[in-house]
């Protein structure tokens, strides 16, 4: 027979386990577009993939044919709106400020980007600090579904636009638009 104290302990354990914090949103990629100022140095192709009836992913190929140097910069801006109308987007505080590429690698790239797409890509992964040079290669992200690790746990419902930009020897980037909705438990 279970004692009253044991029963209370079991219930408390179940309640605490059910209160774990985590991402309260899910997303559906709607569009992914890209550009490059010199496709001989960096050619980028992007697309949204439909995996099933209500499952989506994104794919990207980066044919990287240039050497990154101290003048290569990265930045990303995140915008949100409720309607999806281009004129309604407002800047969010989740942007990546303009910074040198190697600083970006040791920050957001390692802490969030690779945690979300490392499993579905051949992007460079490393322990500790990145040691240059960045290798020329054809990098492929194949049907990636990002887990949200390293991203905010709470996000308002609506549409988000991410504008990612790299500048330097070649200017290139992409724009990802996703629809965010509350996570169904």
Short mmCIF file of C-alpha atoms in Angstrom, two decimals:
data_model
loop_
_atom_site.label_atom_id
_atom_site.label_comp_id
_atom_site.label_asym_id
_atom_site.label_seq_id
_atom_site.Cartn_x
_atom_site.Cartn_y
_atom_site.Cartn_z
CA UNK A 1 0.00 0.00 0.00
CA UNK A 2 1.30 3.44 -0.93
CA UNK A 3 1.65 5.83 1.96
CA UNK A 4 0.13 9.30 1.75
CA UNK A 5 3.63 10.83 1.81
CA UNK A 6 4.79 8.63 -1.09
CA UNK A 7 1.70 9.53 -3.10
CA UNK A 8 2.29 13.26 -2.51
CA UNK A 9 5.95 12.86 -3.52
CA UNK A 10 4.92 11.05 -6.73
CA UNK A 11 2.37 13.75 -7.61
CA UNK A 12 4.88 16.54 -6.89
CA UNK A 13 7.46 14.83 -9.11
CA UNK A 14 4.96 14.53 -11.97
CA UNK A 15 3.91 18.17 -11.60
CA UNK A 16 7.50 19.42 -11.53
CA UNK A 17 8.40 17.27 -14.54
CA UNK A 18 5.42 18.71 -16.42
CA UNK A 19 6.55 22.29 -15.70
CA UNK A 20 9.81 22.11 -17.63
CA UNK A 21 10.56 25.31 -19.47
CA UNK A 22 11.02 25.16 -23.19
CA UNK A 23 10.10 26.67 -26.48
CA UNK A 24 6.38 27.48 -26.56
CA UNK A 25 6.15 27.99 -30.32
CA UNK A 26 6.45 26.10 -33.58
CA UNK A 27 7.02 27.46 -37.05
CA UNK A 28 6.28 26.86 -40.70
CA UNK A 29 8.77 28.23 -43.25
CA UNK A 30 6.85 30.14 -45.94
CA UNK A 31 9.62 31.45 -48.18
CA UNK A 32 13.39 31.47 -48.47
CA UNK A 33 15.07 33.72 -51.02
CA UNK A 34 18.75 34.53 -51.56
CA UNK A 35 21.18 36.75 -53.46
CA UNK A 36 24.88 37.00 -54.28
CA UNK A 37 26.79 39.91 -55.80
CA UNK A 38 29.24 37.48 -57.46
CA UNK A 39 28.14 33.90 -58.12
CA UNK A 40 31.70 32.96 -59.15
CA UNK A 41 32.76 33.57 -55.55
CA UNK A 42 29.60 32.43 -53.75
CA UNK A 43 26.60 30.85 -55.40
CA UNK A 44 23.63 30.32 -53.11
CA UNK A 45 20.42 28.42 -53.81
CA UNK A 46 17.57 28.13 -51.32
CA UNK A 47 14.15 26.54 -51.11
CA UNK A 48 11.39 25.52 -48.73
CA UNK A 49 10.70 21.77 -48.82
CA UNK A 50 7.35 20.16 -48.10
CA UNK A 51 7.97 16.94 -46.16
CA UNK A 52 4.40 15.90 -45.55
CA UNK A 53 0.89 17.20 -45.20
CA UNK A 54 1.80 19.79 -42.59
CA UNK A 55 5.57 19.40 -42.26
CA UNK A 56 8.05 21.74 -43.87
CA UNK A 57 11.82 22.15 -43.96
CA UNK A 58 14.35 24.35 -45.70
CA UNK A 59 17.32 23.55 -47.91
CA UNK A 60 20.29 25.65 -48.97
CA UNK A 61 23.44 25.14 -51.03
CA UNK A 62 26.43 27.46 -50.66
CA UNK A 63 29.13 27.01 -53.31
CA UNK A 64 31.83 28.88 -51.36
CA UNK A 65 34.82 29.89 -53.55
CA UNK A 66 36.47 32.76 -51.68
CA UNK A 67 38.65 33.34 -48.64
CA UNK A 68 37.11 35.04 -45.64
CA UNK A 69 39.27 37.82 -44.20
CA UNK A 70 39.13 40.39 -41.38
CA UNK A 71 36.87 42.63 -43.49
CA UNK A 72 34.18 39.96 -43.92
CA UNK A 73 31.18 41.00 -41.83
CA UNK A 74 27.94 39.29 -40.79
CA UNK A 75 24.66 40.74 -39.58
CA UNK A 76 21.07 39.59 -39.28
CA UNK A 77 17.86 41.45 -38.57
CA UNK A 78 14.63 39.88 -37.34
CA UNK A 79 11.23 41.45 -37.97
CA UNK A 80 7.73 40.48 -36.77
CA UNK A 81 4.19 41.28 -37.84
CA UNK A 82 0.75 39.84 -37.14
CA UNK A 83 -0.70 40.19 -40.64
CA UNK A 84 2.05 38.97 -42.97
CA UNK A 85 1.81 42.27 -44.88
CA UNK A 86 5.27 43.54 -45.89
CA UNK A 87 4.49 47.07 -44.63
CA UNK A 88 3.59 45.83 -41.12
CA UNK A 89 6.94 44.27 -40.12
CA UNK A 90 8.63 45.80 -37.06
CA UNK A 91 12.22 45.16 -35.93
CA UNK A 92 12.62 42.69 -33.04
CA UNK A 93 15.39 42.82 -30.42
CA UNK A 94 16.75 39.43 -31.60
CA UNK A 95 19.06 40.78 -34.28
CA UNK A 96 22.72 39.87 -34.71
CA UNK A 97 24.68 43.13 -34.77
CA UNK A 98 27.17 43.66 -37.59
CA UNK A 99 30.35 41.85 -36.57
CA UNK A 100 33.44 40.20 -38.04
CA UNK A 101 32.78 36.73 -39.48
CA UNK A 102 35.15 34.94 -37.09
CA UNK A 103 33.51 36.62 -34.07
CA UNK A 104 30.12 35.45 -35.39
CA UNK A 105 31.45 31.88 -35.73
CA UNK A 106 32.47 31.79 -32.06
CA UNK A 107 29.10 33.21 -30.95
CA UNK A 108 25.73 32.73 -32.63
CA UNK A 109 26.99 30.27 -35.26
CA UNK A 110 28.33 27.84 -32.65
CA UNK A 111 25.71 28.51 -29.96
CA UNK A 112 22.54 28.41 -32.08
CA UNK A 113 23.02 27.96 -35.84
CA UNK A 114 24.93 24.66 -35.71
CA UNK A 115 22.73 23.33 -32.91
CA UNK A 116 19.77 23.75 -35.29
CA UNK A 117 21.25 22.69 -38.64
CA UNK A 118 24.37 20.68 -37.80
CA UNK A 119 22.39 17.43 -38.04
CA UNK A 120 21.19 18.14 -41.60
CA UNK A 121 24.23 19.83 -43.11
CA UNK A 122 27.93 19.59 -43.80
CA UNK A 123 28.59 23.02 -42.27
CA UNK A 124 31.84 23.35 -40.32
CA UNK A 125 31.54 22.22 -36.69
CA UNK A 126 34.23 22.81 -34.08
CA UNK A 127 35.03 22.72 -30.35
CA UNK A 128 36.46 25.75 -28.58
CA UNK A 129 37.25 28.77 -30.75
CA UNK A 130 37.27 28.55 -34.54
CA UNK A 131 40.75 28.50 -36.06
CA UNK A 132 40.90 30.11 -39.55
CA UNK A 133 40.83 29.66 -42.46
CA UNK A 134 37.20 29.01 -43.34
CA UNK A 135 37.34 26.21 -45.92
CA UNK A 136 36.14 26.68 -49.48
CA UNK A 137 33.53 24.02 -50.08
CA UNK A 138 30.05 23.27 -51.35
CA UNK A 139 27.99 23.45 -48.14
CA UNK A 140 24.60 21.79 -48.15
CA UNK A 141 21.73 22.12 -45.73
CA UNK A 142 19.32 19.36 -46.71
CA UNK A 143 15.70 19.44 -45.57
CA UNK A 144 16.54 21.10 -42.26
CA UNK A 145 13.95 21.39 -39.52
CA UNK A 146 15.36 23.69 -36.85
CA UNK A 147 14.70 22.65 -33.24
CA UNK A 148 14.86 26.22 -31.93
CA UNK A 149 17.77 25.46 -29.59
CA UNK A 150 19.56 28.67 -28.68
CA UNK A 151 16.58 30.75 -29.82
CA UNK A 152 14.05 32.52 -27.54
CA UNK A 153 11.69 30.18 -25.63
CA UNK A 154 8.78 32.59 -26.02
CA UNK A 155 7.82 34.20 -29.33
CA UNK A 156 4.67 36.08 -30.29
CA UNK A 157 2.34 34.48 -32.79
CA UNK A 158 2.55 35.83 -36.33
CA UNK A 159 5.05 36.19 -39.13
CA UNK A 160 8.80 36.57 -38.74
CA UNK A 161 11.27 37.71 -41.35
CA UNK A 162 14.99 37.02 -40.93
CA UNK A 163 17.34 38.99 -43.18
CA UNK A 164 20.86 37.51 -43.04
CA UNK A 165 23.68 39.47 -44.74
CA UNK A 166 27.40 38.89 -45.31
CA UNK A 167 29.60 41.61 -46.76
CA UNK A 168 33.21 41.76 -47.86
CA UNK A 169 34.79 40.32 -50.98
CA UNK A 170 31.27 39.27 -52.01
CA UNK A 171 27.93 40.47 -50.66
CA UNK A 172 25.41 37.69 -50.20
CA UNK A 173 22.54 36.70 -47.98
CA UNK A 174 19.07 35.28 -47.63
CA UNK A 175 15.63 36.18 -46.34
CA UNK A 176 13.59 33.58 -44.48
CA UNK A 177 9.92 34.17 -43.68
CA UNK A 178 8.20 31.86 -41.20
CA UNK A 179 4.78 31.71 -39.61
CA UNK A 180 4.95 31.16 -35.85
CA UNK A 181 2.08 29.65 -33.88
CA UNK A 182 1.68 28.40 -30.31
CA UNK A 183 3.12 24.94 -29.79
CA UNK A 184 0.44 22.28 -29.42
CA UNK A 185 1.29 20.00 -26.52
#
